[in-house]
PDB file of C-alpha atoms and ligand atoms in Angstrom:
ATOM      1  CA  UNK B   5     114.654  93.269 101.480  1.00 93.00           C
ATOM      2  CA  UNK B   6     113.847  97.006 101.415  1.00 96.00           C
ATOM      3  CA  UNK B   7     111.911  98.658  98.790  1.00 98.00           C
ATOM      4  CA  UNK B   8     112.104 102.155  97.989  1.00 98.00           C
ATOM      5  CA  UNK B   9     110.600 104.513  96.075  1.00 98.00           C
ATOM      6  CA  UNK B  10     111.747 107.693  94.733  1.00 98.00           C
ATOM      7  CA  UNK B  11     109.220 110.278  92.775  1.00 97.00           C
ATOM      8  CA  UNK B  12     108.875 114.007  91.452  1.00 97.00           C
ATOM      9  CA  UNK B  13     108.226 115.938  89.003  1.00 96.00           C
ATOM     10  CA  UNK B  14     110.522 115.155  85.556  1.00 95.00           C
ATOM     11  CA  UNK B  15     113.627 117.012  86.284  1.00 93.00           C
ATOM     12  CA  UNK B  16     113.939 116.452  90.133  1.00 95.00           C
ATOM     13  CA  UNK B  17     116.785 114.507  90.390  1.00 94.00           C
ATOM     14  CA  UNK B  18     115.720 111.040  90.238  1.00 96.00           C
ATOM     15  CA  UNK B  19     117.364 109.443  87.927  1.00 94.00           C
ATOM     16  CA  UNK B  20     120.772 110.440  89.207  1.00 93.00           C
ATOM     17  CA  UNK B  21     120.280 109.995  93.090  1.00 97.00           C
ATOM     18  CA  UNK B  22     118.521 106.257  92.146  1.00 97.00           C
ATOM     19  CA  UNK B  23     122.013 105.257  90.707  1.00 94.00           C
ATOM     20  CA  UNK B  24     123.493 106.716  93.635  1.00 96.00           C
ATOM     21  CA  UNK B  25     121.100 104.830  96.175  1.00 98.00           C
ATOM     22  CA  UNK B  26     121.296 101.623  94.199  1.00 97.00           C
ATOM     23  CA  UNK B  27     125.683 101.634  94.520  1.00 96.00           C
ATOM     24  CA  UNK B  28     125.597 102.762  97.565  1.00 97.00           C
ATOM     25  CA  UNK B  29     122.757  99.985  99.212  1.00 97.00           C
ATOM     26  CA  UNK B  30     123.249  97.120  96.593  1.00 96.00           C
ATOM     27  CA  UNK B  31     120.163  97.445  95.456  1.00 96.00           C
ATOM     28  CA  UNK B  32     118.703  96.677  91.873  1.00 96.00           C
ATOM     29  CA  UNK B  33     117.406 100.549  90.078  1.00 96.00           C
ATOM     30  CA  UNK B  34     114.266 100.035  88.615  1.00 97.00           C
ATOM     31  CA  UNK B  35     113.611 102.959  85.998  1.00 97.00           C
ATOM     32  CA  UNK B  36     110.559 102.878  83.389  1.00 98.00           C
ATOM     33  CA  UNK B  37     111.974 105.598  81.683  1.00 96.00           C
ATOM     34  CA  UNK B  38     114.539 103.850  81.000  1.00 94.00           C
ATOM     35  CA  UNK B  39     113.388 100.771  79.691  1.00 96.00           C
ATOM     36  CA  UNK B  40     110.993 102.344  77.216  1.00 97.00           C
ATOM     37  CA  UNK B  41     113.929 103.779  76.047  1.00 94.00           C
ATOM     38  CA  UNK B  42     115.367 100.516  75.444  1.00 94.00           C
ATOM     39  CA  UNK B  43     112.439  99.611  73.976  1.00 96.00           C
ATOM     40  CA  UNK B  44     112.445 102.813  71.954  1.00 96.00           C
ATOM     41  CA  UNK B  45     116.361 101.456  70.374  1.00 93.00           C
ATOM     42  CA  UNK B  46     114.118  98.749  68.403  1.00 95.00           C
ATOM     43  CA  UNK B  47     112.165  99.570  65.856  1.00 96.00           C
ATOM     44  CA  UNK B  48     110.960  95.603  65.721  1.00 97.00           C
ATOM     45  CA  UNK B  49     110.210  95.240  69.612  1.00 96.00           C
ATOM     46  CA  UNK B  50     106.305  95.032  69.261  1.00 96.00           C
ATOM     47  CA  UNK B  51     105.438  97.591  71.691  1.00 97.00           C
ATOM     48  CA  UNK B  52     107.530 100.525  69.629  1.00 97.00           C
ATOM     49  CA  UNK B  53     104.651 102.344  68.108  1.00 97.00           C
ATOM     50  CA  UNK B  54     102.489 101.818  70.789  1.00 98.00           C
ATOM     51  CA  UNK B  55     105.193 103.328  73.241  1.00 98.00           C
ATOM     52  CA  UNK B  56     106.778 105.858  71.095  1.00 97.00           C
ATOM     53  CA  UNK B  57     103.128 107.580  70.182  1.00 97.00           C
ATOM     54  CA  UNK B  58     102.933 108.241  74.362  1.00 97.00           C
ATOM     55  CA  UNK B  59     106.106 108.726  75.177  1.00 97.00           C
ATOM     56  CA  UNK B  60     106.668 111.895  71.995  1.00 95.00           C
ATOM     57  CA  UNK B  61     103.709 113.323  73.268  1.00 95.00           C
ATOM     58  CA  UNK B  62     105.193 113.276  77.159  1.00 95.00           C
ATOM     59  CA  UNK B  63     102.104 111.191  78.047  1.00 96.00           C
ATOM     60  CA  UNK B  64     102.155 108.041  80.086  1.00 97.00           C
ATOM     61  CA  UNK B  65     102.361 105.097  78.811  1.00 98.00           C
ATOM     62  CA  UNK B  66      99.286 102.535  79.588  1.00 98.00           C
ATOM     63  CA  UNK B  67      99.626 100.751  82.892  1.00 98.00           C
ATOM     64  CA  UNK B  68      98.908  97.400  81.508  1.00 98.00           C
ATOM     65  CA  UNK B  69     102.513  97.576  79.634  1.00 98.00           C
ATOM     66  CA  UNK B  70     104.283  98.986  82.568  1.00 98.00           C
ATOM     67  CA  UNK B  71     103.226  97.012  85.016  1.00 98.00           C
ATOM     68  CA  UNK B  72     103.968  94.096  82.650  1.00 98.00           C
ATOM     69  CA  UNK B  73     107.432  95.417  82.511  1.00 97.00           C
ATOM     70  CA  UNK B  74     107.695  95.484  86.295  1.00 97.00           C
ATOM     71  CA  UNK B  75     107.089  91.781  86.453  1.00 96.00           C
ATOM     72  CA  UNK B  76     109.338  90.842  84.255  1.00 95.00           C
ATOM     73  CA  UNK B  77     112.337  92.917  85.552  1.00 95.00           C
ATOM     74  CA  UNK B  78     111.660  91.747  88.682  1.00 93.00           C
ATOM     75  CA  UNK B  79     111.361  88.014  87.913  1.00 90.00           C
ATOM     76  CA  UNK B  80     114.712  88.067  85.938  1.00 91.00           C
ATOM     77  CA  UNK B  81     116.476  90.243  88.181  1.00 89.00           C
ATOM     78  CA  UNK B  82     115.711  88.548  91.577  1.00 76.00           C
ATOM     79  CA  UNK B  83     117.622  90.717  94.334  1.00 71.00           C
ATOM     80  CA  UNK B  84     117.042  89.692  97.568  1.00 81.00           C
ATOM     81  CA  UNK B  85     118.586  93.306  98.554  1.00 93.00           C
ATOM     82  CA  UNK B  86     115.560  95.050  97.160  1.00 95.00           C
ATOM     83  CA  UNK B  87     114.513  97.973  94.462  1.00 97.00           C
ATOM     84  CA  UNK B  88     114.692 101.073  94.419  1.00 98.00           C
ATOM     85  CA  UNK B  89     112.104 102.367  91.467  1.00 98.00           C
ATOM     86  CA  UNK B  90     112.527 105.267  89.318  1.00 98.00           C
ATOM     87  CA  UNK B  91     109.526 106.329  88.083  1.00 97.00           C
ATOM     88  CA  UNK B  92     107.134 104.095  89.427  1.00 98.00           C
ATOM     89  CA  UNK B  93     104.490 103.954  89.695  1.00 98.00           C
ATOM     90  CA  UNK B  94     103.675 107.307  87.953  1.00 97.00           C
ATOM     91  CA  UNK B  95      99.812 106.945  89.272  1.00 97.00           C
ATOM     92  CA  UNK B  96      97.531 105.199  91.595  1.00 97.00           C
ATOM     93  CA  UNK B  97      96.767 102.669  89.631  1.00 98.00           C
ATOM     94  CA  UNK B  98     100.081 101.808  89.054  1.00 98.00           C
ATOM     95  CA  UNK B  99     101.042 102.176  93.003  1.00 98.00           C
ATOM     96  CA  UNK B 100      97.968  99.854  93.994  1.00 98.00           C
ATOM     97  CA  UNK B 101      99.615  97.037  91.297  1.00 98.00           C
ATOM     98  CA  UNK B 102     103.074  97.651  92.978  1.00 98.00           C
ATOM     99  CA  UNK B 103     101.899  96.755  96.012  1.00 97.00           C
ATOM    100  CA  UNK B 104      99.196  93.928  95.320  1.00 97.00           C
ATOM    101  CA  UNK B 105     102.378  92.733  93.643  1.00 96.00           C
ATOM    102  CA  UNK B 106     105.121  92.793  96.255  1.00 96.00           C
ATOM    103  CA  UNK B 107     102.414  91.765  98.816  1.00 96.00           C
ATOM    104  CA  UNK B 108     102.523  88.109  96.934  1.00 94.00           C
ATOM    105  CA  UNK B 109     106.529  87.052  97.930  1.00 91.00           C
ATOM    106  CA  UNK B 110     105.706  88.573 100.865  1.00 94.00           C
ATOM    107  CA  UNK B 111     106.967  92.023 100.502  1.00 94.00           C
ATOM    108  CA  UNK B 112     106.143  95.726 100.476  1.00 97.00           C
ATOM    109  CA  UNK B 113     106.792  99.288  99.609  1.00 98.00           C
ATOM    110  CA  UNK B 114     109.341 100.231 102.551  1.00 98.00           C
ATOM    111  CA  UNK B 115     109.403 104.770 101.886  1.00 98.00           C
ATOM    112  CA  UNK B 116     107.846 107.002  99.155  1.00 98.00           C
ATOM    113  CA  UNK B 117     110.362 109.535  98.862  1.00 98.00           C
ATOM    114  CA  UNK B 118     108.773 112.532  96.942  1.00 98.00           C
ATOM    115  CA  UNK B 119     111.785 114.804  95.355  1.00 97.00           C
ATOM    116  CA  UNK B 120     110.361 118.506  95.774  1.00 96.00           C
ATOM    117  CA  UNK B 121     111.416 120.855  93.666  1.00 94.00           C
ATOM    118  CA  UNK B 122     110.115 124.726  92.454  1.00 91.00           C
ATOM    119  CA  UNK B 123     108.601 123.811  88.999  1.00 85.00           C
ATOM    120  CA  UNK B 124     110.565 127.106  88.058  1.00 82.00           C
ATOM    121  CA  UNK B 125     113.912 125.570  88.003  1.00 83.00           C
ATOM    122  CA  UNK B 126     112.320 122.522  86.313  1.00 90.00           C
ATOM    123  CA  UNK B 127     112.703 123.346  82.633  1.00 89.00           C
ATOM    124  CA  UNK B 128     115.884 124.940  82.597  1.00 84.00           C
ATOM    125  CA  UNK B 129     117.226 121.832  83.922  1.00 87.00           C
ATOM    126  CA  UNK B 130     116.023 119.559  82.144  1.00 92.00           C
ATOM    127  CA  UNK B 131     116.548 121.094  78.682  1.00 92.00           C
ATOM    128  CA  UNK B 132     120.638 121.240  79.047  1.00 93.00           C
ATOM    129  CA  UNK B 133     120.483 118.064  80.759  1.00 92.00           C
ATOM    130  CA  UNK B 134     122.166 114.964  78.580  1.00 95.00           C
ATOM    131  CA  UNK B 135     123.834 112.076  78.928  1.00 94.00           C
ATOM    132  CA  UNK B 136     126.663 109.674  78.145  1.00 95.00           C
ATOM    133  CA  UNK B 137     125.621 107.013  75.813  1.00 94.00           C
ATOM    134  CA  UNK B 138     128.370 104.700  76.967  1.00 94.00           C
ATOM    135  CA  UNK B 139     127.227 104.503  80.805  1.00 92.00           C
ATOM    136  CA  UNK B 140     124.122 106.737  80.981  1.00 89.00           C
ATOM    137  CA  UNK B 141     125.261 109.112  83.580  1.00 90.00           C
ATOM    138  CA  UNK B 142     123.946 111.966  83.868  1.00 90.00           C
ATOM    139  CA  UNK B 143     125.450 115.710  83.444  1.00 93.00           C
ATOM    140  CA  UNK B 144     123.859 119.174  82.792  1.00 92.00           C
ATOM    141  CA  UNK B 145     125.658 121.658  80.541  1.00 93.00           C
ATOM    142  CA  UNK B 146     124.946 124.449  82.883  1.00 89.00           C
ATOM    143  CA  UNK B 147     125.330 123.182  86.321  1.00 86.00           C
ATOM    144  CA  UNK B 148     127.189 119.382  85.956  1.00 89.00           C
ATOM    145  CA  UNK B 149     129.800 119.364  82.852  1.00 95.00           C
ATOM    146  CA  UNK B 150     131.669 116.416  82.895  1.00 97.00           C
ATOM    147  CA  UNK B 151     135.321 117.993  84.421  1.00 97.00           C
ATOM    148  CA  UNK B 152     137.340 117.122  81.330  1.00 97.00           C
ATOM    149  CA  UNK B 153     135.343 118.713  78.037  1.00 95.00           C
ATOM    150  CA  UNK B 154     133.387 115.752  76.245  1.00 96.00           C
ATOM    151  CA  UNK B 155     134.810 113.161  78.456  1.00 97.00           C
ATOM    152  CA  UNK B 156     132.488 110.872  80.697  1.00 97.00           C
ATOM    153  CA  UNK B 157     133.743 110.993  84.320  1.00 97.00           C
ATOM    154  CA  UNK B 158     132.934 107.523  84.728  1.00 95.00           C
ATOM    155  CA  UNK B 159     133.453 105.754  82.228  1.00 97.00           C
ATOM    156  CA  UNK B 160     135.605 108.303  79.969  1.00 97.00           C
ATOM    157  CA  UNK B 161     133.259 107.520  77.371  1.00 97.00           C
ATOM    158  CA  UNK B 162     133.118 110.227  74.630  1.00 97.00           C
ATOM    159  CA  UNK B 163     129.647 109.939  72.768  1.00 97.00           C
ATOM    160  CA  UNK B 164     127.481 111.897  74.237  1.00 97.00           C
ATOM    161  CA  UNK B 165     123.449 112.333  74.038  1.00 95.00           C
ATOM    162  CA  UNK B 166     119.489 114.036  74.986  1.00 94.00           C
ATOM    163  CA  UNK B 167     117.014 112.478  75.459  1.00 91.00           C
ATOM    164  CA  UNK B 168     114.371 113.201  72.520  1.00 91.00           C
ATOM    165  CA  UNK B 169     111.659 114.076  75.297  1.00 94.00           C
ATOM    166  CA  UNK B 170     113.927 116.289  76.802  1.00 93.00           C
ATOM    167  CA  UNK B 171     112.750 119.691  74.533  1.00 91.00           C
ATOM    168  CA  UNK B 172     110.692 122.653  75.893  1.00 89.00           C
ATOM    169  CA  UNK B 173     107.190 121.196  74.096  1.00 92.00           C
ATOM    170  CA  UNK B 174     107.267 118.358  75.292  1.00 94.00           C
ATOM    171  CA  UNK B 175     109.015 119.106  78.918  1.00 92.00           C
ATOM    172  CA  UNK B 176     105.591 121.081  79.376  1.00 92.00           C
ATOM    173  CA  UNK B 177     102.827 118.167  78.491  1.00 94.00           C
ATOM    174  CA  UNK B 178     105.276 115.769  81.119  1.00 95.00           C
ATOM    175  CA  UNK B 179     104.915 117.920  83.891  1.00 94.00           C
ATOM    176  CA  UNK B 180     101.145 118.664  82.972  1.00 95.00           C
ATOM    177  CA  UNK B 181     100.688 114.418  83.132  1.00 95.00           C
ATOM    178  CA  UNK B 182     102.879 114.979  86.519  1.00 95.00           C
ATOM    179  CA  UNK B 183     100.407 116.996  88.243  1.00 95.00           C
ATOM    180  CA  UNK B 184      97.497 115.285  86.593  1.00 95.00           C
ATOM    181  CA  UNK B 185      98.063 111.905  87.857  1.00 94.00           C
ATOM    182  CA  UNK B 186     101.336 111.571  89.782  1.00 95.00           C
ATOM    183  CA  UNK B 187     101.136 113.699  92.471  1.00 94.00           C
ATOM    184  CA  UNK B 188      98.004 112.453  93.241  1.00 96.00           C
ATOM    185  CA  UNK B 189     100.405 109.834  94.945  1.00 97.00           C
ATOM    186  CA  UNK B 190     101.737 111.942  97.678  1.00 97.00           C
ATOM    187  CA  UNK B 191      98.038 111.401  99.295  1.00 97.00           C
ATOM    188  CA  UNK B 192      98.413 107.836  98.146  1.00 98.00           C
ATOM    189  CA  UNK B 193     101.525 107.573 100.439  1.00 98.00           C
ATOM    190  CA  UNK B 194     100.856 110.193 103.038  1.00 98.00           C
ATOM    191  CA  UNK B 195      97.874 107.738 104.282  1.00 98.00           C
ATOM    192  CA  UNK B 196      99.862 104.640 104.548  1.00 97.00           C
ATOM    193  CA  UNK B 197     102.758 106.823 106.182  1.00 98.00           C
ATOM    194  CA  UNK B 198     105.365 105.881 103.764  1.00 98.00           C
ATOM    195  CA  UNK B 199     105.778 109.022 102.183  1.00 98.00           C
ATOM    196  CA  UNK B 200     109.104 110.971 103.315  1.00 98.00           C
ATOM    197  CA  UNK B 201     109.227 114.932 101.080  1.00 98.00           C
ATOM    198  CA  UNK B 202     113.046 115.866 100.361  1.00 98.00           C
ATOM    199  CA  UNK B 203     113.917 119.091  99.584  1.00 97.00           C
ATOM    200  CA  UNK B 204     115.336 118.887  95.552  1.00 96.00           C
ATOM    201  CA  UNK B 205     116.233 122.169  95.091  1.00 93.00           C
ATOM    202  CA  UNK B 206     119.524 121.797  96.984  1.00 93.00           C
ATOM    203  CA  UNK B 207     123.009 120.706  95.804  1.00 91.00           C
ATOM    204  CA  UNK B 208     122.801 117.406  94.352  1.00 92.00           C
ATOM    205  CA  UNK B 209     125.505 116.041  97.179  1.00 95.00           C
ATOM    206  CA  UNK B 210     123.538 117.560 100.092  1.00 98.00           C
ATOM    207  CA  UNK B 211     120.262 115.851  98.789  1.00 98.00           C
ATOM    208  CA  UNK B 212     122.266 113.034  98.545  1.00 98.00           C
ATOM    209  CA  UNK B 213     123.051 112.687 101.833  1.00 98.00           C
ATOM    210  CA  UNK B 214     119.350 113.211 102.816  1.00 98.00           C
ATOM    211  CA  UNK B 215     118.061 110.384 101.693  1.00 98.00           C
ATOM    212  CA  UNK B 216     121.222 107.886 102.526  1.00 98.00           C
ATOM    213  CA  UNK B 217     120.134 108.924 105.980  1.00 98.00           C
ATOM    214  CA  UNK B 218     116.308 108.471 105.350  1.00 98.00           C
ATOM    215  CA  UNK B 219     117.390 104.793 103.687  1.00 98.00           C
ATOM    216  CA  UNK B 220     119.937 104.131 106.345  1.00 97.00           C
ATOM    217  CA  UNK B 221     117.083 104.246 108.930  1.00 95.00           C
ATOM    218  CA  UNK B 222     114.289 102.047 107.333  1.00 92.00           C
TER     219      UNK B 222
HETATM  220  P1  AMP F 317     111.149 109.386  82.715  1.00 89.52           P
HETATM  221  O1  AMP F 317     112.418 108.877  82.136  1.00 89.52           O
HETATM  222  O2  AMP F 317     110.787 108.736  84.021  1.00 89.52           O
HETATM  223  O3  AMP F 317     111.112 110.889  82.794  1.00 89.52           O
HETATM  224  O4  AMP F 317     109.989 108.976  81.698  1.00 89.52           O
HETATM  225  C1  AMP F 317     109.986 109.388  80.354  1.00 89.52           C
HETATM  226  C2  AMP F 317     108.650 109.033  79.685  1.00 89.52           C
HETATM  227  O5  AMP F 317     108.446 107.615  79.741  1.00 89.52           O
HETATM  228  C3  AMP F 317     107.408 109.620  80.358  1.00 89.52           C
HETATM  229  O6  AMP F 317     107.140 110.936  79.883  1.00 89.52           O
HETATM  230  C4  AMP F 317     106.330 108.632  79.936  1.00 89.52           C
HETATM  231  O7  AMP F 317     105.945 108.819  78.578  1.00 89.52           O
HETATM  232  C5  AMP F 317     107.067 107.310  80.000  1.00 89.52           C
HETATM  233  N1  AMP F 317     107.008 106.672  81.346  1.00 89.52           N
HETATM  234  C6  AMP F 317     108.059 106.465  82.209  1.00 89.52           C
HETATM  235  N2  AMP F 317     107.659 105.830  83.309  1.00 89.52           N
HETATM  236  C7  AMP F 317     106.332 105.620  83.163  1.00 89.52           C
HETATM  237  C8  AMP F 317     105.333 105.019  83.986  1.00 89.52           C
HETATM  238  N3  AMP F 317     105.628 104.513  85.200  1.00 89.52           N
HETATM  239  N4  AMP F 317     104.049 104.989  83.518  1.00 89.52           N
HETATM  240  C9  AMP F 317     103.753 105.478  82.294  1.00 89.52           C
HETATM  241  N5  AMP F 317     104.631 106.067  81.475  1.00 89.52           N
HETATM  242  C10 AMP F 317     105.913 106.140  81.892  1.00 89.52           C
END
């Protein structure tokens, strides 16, 4: 079982190179993001408010009901290929859980990959960025439009959306909480030697193939 994973700042490619890694090495894609999403698509789930008053404000989310969520996709998911998270942990709290965690079937964090990117770019990425609601990939309307007009690639899905975090305001206070508390995690990694720095600034394919090497040689 290998476990990976991949962090940066918001905007640095993760999401879309995790679904790549998870095809291409059968492994399951763990994204928080994306599950408070889900969780965001029911008004009745219990958690809403408490989630949705964080995650407007581009703030974390507390670490009790993350790592809660880890545990349970884990336990229902049960891959013995491995995970590759998205995400997670977002601080060192959150990577000292991960581990404590994994350490208990036996298991551990394999690579850190951090996803460096110029915080200039950052913004004007992820404000054109958007998605398709059918099969969540991702495209950008200035760099990746899907090839025929308001057709998915993948799925040829036609609905289309952003994400509601995904405006200037709040862009700003997520990359703030980045360099806050999540990249206090490249020292986190750097001392256990797991952490591996890929340059995000290139073409998504070229990154790409980066880190399929980096994976292929764990
Ligand atoms: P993302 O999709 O990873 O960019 O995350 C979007 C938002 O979800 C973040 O701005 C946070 O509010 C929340 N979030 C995602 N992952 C985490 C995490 N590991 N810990 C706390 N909050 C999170």
């Amino acid at each position: 079982m290998i476990n990976i994973i991949l962090f940066g700042a918001p905007g640095s490619g993760k999401g879309t190179q995790s679904d790549k890694i998870a095809k291409k090495f059968e492994l399951v894609k763990i994204s928080t993001g994306d599950i408070l999403r889900e969780c965001l698509n029911d008004a009745t789930n219990p958690l809403y408010s408490t989630i949705k008053e964080k995650y407007d404000k581009g703030q974390l989310v507390s670490d009790d009901i993350i790592n809660q969520m880890i545990v349970n996709y884990i336990d229902s998911s049960k891959n013995n290929n491995g995970y590759i998270f998205d995400g997670f942990p977002r601080n060192i709290a959150q990577g000292e859980f991960l581990q404590d965690y994994l350490q208990k079937s036996h298991n551990k964090v394999d690579k850190a990959i951090l996803m460096d990117i110029d915080a200039g770019v950052l913004i004007d990425r992820i404000v054109n960025r958007f998605t398709c609601n059918n099969c969540g990939a991702i495209y950008n309307s200035k760099t990746k439009k899907p090839t025929i007009d308001n057709v998915c690639d993948i799925c040829v899905g036609t609905n289309f959306k952003r994400r509601s975090d995904d405006n200037e305001e709040t862009v700003k206070k997520r990359l703030t909480e980045y360099k806050n508390l999540t990249e206090s995690l490249i020292n986190f990694y750097e001392k256990q030697g797991l952490l591996i720095t890929v340059d995000a600034n290139r073409e998504v394919d070229v990154v790409t193939q980066d880190l399929y090497d980096i994976i292929s040689h764990i």
